Coordinates of C-alpha atoms and ligand atoms in Angstrom, one line a residue:
X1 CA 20.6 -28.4 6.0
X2 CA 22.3 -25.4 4.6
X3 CA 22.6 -22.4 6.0
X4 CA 23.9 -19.2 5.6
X5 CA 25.1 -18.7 9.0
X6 CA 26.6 -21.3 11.4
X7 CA 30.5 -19.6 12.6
X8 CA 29.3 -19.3 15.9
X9 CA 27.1 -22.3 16.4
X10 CA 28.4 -25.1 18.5
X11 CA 25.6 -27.4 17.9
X12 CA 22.8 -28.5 15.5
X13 CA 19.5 -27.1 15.2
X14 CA 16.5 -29.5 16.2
X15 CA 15.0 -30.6 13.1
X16 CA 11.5 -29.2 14.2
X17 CA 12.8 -26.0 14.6
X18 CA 14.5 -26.3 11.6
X19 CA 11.3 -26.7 9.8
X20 CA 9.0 -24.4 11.7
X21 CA 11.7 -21.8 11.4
X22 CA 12.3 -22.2 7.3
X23 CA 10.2 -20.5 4.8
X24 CA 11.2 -22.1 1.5
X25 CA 8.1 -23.8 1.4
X26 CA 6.4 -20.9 0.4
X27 CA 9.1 -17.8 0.1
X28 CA 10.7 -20.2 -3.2
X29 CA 7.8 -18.1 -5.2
X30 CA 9.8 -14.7 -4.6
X31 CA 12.5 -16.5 -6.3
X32 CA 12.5 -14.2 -9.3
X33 CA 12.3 -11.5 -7.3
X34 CA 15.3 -12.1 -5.7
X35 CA 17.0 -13.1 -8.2
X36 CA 15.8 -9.3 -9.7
X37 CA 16.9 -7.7 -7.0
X38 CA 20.3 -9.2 -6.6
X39 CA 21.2 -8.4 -10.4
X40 CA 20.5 -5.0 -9.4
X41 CA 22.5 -5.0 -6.2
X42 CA 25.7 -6.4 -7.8
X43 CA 25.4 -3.6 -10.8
X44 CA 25.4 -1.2 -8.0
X45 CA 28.4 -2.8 -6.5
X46 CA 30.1 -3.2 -9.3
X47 CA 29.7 0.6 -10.3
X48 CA 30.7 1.9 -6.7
X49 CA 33.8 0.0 -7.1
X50 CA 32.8 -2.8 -4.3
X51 CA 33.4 -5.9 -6.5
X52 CA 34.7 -5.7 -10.1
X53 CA 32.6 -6.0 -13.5
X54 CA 33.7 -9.7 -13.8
X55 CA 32.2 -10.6 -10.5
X56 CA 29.0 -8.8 -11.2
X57 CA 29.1 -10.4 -14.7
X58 CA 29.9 -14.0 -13.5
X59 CA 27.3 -13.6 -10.8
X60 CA 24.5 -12.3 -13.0
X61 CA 24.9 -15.2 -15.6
X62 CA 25.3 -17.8 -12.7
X63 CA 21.9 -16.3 -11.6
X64 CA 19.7 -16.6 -14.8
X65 CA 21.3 -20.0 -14.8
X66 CA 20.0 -20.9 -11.5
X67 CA 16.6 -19.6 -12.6
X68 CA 16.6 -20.9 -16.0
X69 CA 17.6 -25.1 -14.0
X70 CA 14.4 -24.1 -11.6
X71 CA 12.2 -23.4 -14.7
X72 CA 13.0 -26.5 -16.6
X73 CA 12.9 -28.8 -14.0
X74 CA 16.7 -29.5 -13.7
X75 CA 17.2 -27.8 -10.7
X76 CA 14.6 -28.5 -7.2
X77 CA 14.4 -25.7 -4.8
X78 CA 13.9 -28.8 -1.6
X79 CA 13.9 -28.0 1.7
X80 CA 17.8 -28.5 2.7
X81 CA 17.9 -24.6 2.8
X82 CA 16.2 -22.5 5.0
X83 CA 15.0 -19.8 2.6
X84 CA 14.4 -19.0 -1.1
X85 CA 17.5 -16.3 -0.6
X86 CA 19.9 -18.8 0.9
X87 CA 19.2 -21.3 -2.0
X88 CA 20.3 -18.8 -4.7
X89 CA 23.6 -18.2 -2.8
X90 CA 24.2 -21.5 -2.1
X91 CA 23.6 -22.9 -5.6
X92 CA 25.6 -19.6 -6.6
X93 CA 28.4 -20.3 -4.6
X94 CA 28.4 -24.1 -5.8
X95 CA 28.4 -23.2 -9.5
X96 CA 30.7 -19.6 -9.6
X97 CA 32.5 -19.9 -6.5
X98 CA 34.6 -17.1 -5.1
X99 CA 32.7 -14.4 -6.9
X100 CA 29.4 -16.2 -5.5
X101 CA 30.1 -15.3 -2.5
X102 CA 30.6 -11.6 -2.7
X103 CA 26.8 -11.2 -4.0
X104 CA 25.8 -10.3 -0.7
X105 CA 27.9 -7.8 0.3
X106 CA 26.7 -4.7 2.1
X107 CA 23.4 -6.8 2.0
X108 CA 21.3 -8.5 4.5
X109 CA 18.2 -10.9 4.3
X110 CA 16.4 -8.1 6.2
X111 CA 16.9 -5.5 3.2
X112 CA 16.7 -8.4 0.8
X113 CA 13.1 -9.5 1.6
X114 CA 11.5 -6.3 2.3
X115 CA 13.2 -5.7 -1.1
X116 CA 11.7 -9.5 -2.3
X117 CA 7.8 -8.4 -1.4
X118 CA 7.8 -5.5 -2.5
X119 CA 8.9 -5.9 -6.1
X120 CA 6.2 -9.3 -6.1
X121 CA 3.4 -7.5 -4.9
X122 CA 3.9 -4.4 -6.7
X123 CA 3.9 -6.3 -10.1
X124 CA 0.7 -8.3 -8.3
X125 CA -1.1 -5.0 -7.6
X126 CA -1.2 -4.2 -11.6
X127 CA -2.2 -7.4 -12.3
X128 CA -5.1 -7.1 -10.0
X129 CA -6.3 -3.7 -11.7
X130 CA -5.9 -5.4 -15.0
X131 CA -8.0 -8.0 -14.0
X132 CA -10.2 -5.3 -12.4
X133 CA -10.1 -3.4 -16.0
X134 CA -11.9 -6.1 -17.9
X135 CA -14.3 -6.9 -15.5
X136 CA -15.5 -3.0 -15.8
X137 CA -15.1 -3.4 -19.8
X138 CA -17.8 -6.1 -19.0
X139 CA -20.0 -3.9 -17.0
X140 CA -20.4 -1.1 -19.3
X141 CA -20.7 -3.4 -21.8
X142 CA -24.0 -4.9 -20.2
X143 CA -24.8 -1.6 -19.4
X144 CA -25.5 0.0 -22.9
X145 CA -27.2 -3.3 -24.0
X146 CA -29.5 -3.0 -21.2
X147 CA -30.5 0.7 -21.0
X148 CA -34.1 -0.2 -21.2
X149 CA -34.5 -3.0 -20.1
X150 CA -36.9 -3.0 -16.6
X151 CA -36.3 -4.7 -13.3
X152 CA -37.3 -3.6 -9.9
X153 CA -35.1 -1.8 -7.3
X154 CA -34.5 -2.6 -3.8
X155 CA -34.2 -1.4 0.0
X156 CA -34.4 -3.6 2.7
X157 CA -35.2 -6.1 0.1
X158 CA -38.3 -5.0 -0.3
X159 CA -39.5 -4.0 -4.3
X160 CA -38.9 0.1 -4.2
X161 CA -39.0 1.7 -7.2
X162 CA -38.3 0.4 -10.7
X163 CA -34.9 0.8 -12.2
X164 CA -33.1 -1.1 -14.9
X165 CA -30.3 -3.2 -15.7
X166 CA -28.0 -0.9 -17.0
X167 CA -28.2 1.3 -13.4
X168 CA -28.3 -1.7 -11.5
X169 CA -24.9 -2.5 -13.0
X170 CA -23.7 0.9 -13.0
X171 CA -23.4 0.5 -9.4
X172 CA -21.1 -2.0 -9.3
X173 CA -18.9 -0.3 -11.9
X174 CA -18.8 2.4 -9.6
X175 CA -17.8 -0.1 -6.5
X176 CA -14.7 -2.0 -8.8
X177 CA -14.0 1.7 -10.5
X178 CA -13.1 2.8 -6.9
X179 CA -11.3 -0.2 -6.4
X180 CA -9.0 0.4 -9.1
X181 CA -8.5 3.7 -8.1
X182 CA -7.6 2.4 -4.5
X183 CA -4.9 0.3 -6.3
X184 CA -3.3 3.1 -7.8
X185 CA -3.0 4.6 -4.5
X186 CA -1.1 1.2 -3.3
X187 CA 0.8 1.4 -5.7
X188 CA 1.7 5.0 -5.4
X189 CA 2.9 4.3 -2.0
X190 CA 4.9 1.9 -2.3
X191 CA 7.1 2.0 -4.8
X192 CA 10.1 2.8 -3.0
X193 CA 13.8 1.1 -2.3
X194 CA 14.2 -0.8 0.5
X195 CA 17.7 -2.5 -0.5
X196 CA 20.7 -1.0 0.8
X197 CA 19.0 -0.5 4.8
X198 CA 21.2 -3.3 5.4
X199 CA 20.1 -5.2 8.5
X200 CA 18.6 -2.3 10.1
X201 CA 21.6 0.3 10.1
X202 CA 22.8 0.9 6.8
X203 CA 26.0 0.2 6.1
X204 CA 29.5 1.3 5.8
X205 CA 29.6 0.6 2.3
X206 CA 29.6 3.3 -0.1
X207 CA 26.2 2.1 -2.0
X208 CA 24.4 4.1 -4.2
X209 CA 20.7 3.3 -3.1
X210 CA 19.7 6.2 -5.4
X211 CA 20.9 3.9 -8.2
X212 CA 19.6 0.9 -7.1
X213 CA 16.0 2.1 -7.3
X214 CA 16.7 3.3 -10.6
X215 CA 17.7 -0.1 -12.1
X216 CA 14.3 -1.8 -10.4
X217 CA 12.1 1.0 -11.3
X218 CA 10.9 2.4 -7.8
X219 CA 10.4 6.4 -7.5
X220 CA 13.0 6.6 -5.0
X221 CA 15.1 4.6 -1.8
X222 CA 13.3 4.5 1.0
X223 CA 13.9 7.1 3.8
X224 CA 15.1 5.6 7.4
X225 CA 16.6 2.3 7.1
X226 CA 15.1 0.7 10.5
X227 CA 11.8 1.6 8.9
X228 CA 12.5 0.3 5.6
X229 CA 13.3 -3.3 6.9
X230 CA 10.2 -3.7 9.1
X231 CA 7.4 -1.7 7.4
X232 CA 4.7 -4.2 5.7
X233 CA 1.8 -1.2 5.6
X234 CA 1.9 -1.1 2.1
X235 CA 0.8 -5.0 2.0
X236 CA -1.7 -3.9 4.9
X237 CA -3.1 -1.3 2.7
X238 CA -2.9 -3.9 -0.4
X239 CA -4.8 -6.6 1.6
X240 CA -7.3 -4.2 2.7
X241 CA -8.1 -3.2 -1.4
X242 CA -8.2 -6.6 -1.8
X243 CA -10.4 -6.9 1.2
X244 CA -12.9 -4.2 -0.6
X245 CA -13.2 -5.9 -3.7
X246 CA -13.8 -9.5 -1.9
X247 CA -16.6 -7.1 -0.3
X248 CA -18.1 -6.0 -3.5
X249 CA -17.9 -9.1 -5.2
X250 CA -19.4 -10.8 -2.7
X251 CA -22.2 -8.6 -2.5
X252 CA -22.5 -9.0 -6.4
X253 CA -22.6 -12.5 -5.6
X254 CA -25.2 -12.6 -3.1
X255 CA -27.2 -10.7 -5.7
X256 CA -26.7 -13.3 -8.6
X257 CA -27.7 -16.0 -6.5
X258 CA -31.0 -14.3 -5.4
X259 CA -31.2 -13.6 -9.1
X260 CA -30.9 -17.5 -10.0
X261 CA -33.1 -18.9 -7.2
X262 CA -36.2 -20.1 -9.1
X263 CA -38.7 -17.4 -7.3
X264 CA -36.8 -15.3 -8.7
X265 CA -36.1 -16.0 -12.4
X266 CA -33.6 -13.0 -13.2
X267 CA -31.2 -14.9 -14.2
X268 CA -29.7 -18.3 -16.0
X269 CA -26.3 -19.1 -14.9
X270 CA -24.6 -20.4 -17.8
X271 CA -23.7 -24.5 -17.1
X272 CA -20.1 -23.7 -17.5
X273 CA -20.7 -21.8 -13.8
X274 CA -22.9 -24.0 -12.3
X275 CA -23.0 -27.4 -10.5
X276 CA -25.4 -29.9 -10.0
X277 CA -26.7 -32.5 -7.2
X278 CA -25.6 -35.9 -6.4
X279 CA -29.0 -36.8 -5.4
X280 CA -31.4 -34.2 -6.4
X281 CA -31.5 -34.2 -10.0
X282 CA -33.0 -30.8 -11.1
X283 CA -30.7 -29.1 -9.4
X284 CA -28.6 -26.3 -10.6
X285 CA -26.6 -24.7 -8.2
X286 CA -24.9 -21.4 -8.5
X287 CA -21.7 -23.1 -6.5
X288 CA -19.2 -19.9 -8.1
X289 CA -21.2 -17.2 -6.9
X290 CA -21.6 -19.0 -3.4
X291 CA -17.7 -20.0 -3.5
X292 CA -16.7 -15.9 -3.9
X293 CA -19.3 -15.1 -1.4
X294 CA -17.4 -17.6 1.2
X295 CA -13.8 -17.0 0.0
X296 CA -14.3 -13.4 0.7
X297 CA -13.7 -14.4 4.6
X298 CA -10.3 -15.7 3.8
X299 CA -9.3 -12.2 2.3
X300 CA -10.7 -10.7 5.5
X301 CA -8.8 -13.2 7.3
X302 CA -5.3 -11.8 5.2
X303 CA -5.8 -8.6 6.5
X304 CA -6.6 -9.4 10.4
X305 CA -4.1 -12.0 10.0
X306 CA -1.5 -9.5 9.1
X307 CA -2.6 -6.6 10.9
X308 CA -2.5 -8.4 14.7
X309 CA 1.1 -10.2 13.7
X310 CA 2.5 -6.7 13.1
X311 CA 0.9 -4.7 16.5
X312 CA 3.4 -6.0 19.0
X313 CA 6.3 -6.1 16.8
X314 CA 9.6 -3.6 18.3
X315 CA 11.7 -2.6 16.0
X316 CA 13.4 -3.6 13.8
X317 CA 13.0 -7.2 11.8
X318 CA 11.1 -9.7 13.4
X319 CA 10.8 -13.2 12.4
X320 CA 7.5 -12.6 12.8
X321 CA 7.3 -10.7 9.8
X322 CA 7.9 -14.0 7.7
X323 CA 4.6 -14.2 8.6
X324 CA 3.6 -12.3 6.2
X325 CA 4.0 -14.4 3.1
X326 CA 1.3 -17.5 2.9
X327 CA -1.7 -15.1 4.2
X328 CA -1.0 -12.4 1.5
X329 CA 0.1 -15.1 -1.5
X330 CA -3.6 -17.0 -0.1
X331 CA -5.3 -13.5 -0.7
X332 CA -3.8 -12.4 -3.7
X333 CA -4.3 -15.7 -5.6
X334 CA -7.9 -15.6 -4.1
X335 CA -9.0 -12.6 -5.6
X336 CA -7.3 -13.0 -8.1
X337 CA -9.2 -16.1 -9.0
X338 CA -12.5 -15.0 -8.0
X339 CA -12.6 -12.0 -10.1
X340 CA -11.8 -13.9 -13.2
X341 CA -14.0 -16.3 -12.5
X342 CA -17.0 -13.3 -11.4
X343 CA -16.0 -11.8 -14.6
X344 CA -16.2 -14.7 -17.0
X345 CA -19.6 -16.1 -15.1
X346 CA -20.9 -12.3 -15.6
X347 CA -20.0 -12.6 -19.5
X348 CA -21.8 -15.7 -20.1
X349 CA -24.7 -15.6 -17.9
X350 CA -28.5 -14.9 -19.4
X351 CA -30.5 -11.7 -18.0
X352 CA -34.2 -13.1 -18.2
X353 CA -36.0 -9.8 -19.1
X354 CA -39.6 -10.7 -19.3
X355 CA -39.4 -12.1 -15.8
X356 CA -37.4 -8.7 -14.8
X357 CA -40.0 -6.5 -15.9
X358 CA -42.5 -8.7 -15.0
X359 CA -41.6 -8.0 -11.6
X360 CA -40.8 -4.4 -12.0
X361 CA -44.5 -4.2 -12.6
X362 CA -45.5 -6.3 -9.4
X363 CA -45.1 -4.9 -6.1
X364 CA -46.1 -0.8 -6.4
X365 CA -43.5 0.1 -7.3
X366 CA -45.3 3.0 -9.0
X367 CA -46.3 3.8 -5.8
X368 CA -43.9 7.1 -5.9
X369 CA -44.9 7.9 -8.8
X370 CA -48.5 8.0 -8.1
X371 CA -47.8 10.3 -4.9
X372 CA -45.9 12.3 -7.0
X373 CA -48.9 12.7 -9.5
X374 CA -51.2 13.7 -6.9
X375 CA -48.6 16.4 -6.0
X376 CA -48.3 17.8 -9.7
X377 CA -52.2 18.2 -9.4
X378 CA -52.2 20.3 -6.3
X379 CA -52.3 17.8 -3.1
X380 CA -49.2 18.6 -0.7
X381 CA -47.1 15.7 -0.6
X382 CA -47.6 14.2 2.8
X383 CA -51.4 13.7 2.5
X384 CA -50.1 12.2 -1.4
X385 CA -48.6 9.8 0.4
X386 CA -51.2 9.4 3.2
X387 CA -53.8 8.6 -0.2
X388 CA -51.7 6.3 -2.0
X389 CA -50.9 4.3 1.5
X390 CA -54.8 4.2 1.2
X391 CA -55.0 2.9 -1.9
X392 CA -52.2 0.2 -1.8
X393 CA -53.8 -1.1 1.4
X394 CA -56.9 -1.8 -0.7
X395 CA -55.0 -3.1 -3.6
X396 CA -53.5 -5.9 -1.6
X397 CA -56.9 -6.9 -0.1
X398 CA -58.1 -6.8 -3.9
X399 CA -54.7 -8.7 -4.7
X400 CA -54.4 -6.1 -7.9
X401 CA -52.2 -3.3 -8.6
X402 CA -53.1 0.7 -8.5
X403 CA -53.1 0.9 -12.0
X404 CA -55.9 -2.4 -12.3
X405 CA -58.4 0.5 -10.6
X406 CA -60.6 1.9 -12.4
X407 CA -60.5 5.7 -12.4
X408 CA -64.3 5.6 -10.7
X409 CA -62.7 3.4 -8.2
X410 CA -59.4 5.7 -7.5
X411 CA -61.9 9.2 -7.5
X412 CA -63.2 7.9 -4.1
X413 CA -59.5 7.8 -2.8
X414 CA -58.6 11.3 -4.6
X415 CA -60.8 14.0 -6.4
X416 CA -57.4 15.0 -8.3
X417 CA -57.1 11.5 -10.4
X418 CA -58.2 11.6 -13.6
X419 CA -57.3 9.3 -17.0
X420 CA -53.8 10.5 -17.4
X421 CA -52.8 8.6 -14.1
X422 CA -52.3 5.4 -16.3
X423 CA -49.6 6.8 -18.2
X424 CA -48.3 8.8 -15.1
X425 CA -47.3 5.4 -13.4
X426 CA -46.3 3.7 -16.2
X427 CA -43.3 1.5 -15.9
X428 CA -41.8 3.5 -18.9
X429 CA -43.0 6.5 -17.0
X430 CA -41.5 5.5 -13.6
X431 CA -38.2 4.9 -15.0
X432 CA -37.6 7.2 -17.9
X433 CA -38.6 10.5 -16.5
X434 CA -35.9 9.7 -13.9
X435 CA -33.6 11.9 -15.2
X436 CA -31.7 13.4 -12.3
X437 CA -27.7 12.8 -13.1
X438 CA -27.0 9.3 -11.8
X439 CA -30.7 8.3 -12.2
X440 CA -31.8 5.2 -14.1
X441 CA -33.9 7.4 -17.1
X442 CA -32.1 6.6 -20.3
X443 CA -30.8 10.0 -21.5
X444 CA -29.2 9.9 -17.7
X445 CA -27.9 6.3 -18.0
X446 CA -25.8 7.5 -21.8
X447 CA -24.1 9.8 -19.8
X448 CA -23.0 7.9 -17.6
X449 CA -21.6 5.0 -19.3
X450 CA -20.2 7.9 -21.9
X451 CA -18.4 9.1 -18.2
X452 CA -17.5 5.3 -18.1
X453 CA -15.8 5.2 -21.8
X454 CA -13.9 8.0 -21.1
X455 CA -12.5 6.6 -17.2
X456 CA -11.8 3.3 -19.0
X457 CA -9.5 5.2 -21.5
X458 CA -7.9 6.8 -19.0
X459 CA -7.7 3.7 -17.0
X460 CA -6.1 2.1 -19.8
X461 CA -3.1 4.5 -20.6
X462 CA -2.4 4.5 -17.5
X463 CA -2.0 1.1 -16.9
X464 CA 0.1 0.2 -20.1
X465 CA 2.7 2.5 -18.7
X466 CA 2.6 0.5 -15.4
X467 CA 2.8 -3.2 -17.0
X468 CA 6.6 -1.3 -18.2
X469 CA 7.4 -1.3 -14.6
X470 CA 6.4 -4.6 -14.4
X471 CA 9.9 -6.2 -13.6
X472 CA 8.9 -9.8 -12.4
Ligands
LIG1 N1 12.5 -15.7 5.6 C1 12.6 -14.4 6.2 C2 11.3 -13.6 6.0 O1 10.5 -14.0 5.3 C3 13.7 -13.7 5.5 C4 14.4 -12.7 6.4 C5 15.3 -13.4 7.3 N2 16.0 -12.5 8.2 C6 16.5 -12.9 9.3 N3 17.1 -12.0 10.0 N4 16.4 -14.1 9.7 O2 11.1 -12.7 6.7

């Protein structure tokens, strides 16, 4: 054991508690981070006059060292120290000496991990939107190869009306454009100092936090120091983005895998995405789709997890707060995975078109439409309705559709019909005279993903100027 305090100890600590109370096993991937931030704090020192330009030197290079033995294997981060921060000044001291130990002046592990998370996660919350950027390259993609191609729309899972591909997409580039947007905001929050708050009070040093910010790229220092060392709301409001895009992806999910079933037929899951039986030898199971549907919970689970440790908490730090670490590392690394995955599986996977349409056609879904018809010949709308309700009742005891009636046959339901109703309930019809902005008619569906192309561009310059900031 080797720890960073111990002057006014008398005896050991039980080995349990030892363990239950360390965090290496998990914190040693801030390790960078720290290593980041403590460059940056002994600049600052060194340019307030606090140590001198050889300590900051000596203690830089030891650093990089340290990191550089960890990368290649020479050096183990093991559990005889208690924390990811104590076994870079503890190797530090061992290799510099004297100089080591003045790294963490007018510092405390309280300012130092707030400091820690917040530079991991920030760089984690432009990797998630760059992840989130190709999967809506994907969409639009899809969506301007499948402007006409037919499938039926849905409420309560019943057939509605028809729409197509391309619009049924369009939604969920909506849902993951909003996503990104959400990000941004995360991001916008947070990006503020937490180093120099000390333990909770400042301290007597003469820091510069304005400086320090500076070197690791935030906006600014944070304001109150008691709140800089115990506020995690900016990995609350990250886990809840990454709550809302488990959400959507799982709903995309649930849709693939009606998609793939075999009464369906929308879709052919490429075998790279797919798994199969141990017993039952036709099988082809959509196990990726299912997976992100049930690692959604886990995200969820991030956020509650998070949000009930932090209710009772008085200020300032709390241990409790270390808490915070495997749930949101679990959660990024989840979503992380599961939109690349989503993406990739999205990418490769076969839109069956035939059956789509097919079953567009099924169903009256021209039902609408053939109210609507009656309407633009003169009957008010509600007794439209009333009529066709009439006429589907009798096409499902016929087991046909309205337009396999012959137009002698639809004249007893309606005076009004007449040979253009064929054409009026068309499934071309139905869906390209949709044109209402954000409808699924064609001319509708090219402005949109033109609205898409010119977000994505946007999307795109501002996120190369982000990856800059990325400093870990
Ligand atoms: N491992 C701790 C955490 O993750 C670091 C901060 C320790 N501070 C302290 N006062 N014990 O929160």
């Amino acid at each position: 054991m080797a720890q960073l305090w111990g002057g006014r100890f008398e005896g050991e600590i039980n080995e349990l508690a030892w363990k239950f109370n360390a965090s290496i096993y998990f914190d040693k991937r801030l390790i960078k981070a720290d290593a980041i931030g403590s460059k940056a704090h002994v600049t600052m020192l060194a340019k307030q006059g606090i140590i001198t330009d050889e300590e900051r030197d000596q203690i830089i290079e030891g650093l990089d060292n340290i990191l550089e033995d960890v990368e290649n294997g020479k050096l183990e981060i093991t559990d005889k120290y208690e924390d990811v921060h104590s076994f870079l000044e503890a190797n530090l001291i061992d290799r510099i000496g004297d100089a080591g130990k003045k790294m963490h002046t007018g510092r405390s592990r309280n300012d130092q991990v707030a400091l820690d998370m917040r530079l991991f996660v920030r760089a984690e919350v432009k990797n998630v939107a760059g992840i989130i950027y190709e999967m809506l390259n994907t969409l639009n993609a899809l969506m301007k190869d499948n402007i006409h191609t037919y499938m039926p729309g849905f409420t309560h899972l019943q057939k509605a009306q028809p729409v197509t591909l391309s619009h049924h997409l369009g939604a969920y580039f909506e849902m993951f454009y909003r996503d990104s947007e959400r990000l941004l905001q995360v991001f916008e929050g947070m990006n503020y100092c937490p180093l120099g708050s000390g333990a909770l009070a400042g301290t007597t040093y003469p820091l510069d936090r304005s400086y320090t910010a500076e070197l690791l790229k935030f906006y600014e220092p944070t304001n109150n120091s008691m709140d800089s060392v115990s506020d995690r709301d900016y990995l609350i409001e990250f886990l809840s983005a990454l709550s809302i895009i488990m959400m959507h992806l799982s709903r995309f999910s649930e849709e693939v895998i009606i998609w793939n079933s075999n009464e369906y037929g929308f879709v052919t899951i490429d075998d790279a995405y797919s798994t199969g039986s141990s017993i039952m030898p036709q099988k082809k199971n959509p196990d990726i789709a299912e997976l992100v549907r049930g690692k959604t919970g886990r995200v969820y689970g991030a956020l509650n997890s998070l949000l009930v440790t932090m209710k009772g908490i008085p200020l300032a730090y709390d241990k409790d707060m270390q808490e915070d670490k495997e749930v949101s590392f679990d959660a990024i690394d989840t979503t992380k995975n599961c939109l690349i995955l989503f993406t990739d599986m999205l990418k490769t996977m076969k839109f069956n078109k035939d059956n789509m349409e097919k079953s567009a056609i099924r169903g009256f879904t021209d039902a609408t439409d053939a109210a609507d018809y009656l309407v633009n010949k003169g009957v008010p709308f509600r007794d439209a309705h009333g009529i066709i309700g009439r006429i589907v009742l009798h096409c499902i005891e016929k087991q046909c559709g309205i337009s396999d009636l012959t137009i002698d046959e639809l004249k007893t339901f309606a005076d009004q019909f007449d040979n253009d109703i064929y054409e009026a309930i068309s499934l071309k019809t139905c869906v390209e005279k949709r044109l209402t902005a954000g409808a699924p008619g064609p001319e509708a569906m090219k402005a949109s993903i033109k609205k898409n192309e010119e977000r994505l561009n946007e999307y795109w310059a501002n996120s190369e100027g982000f990856y800059t900031l990325e400093v870990i």
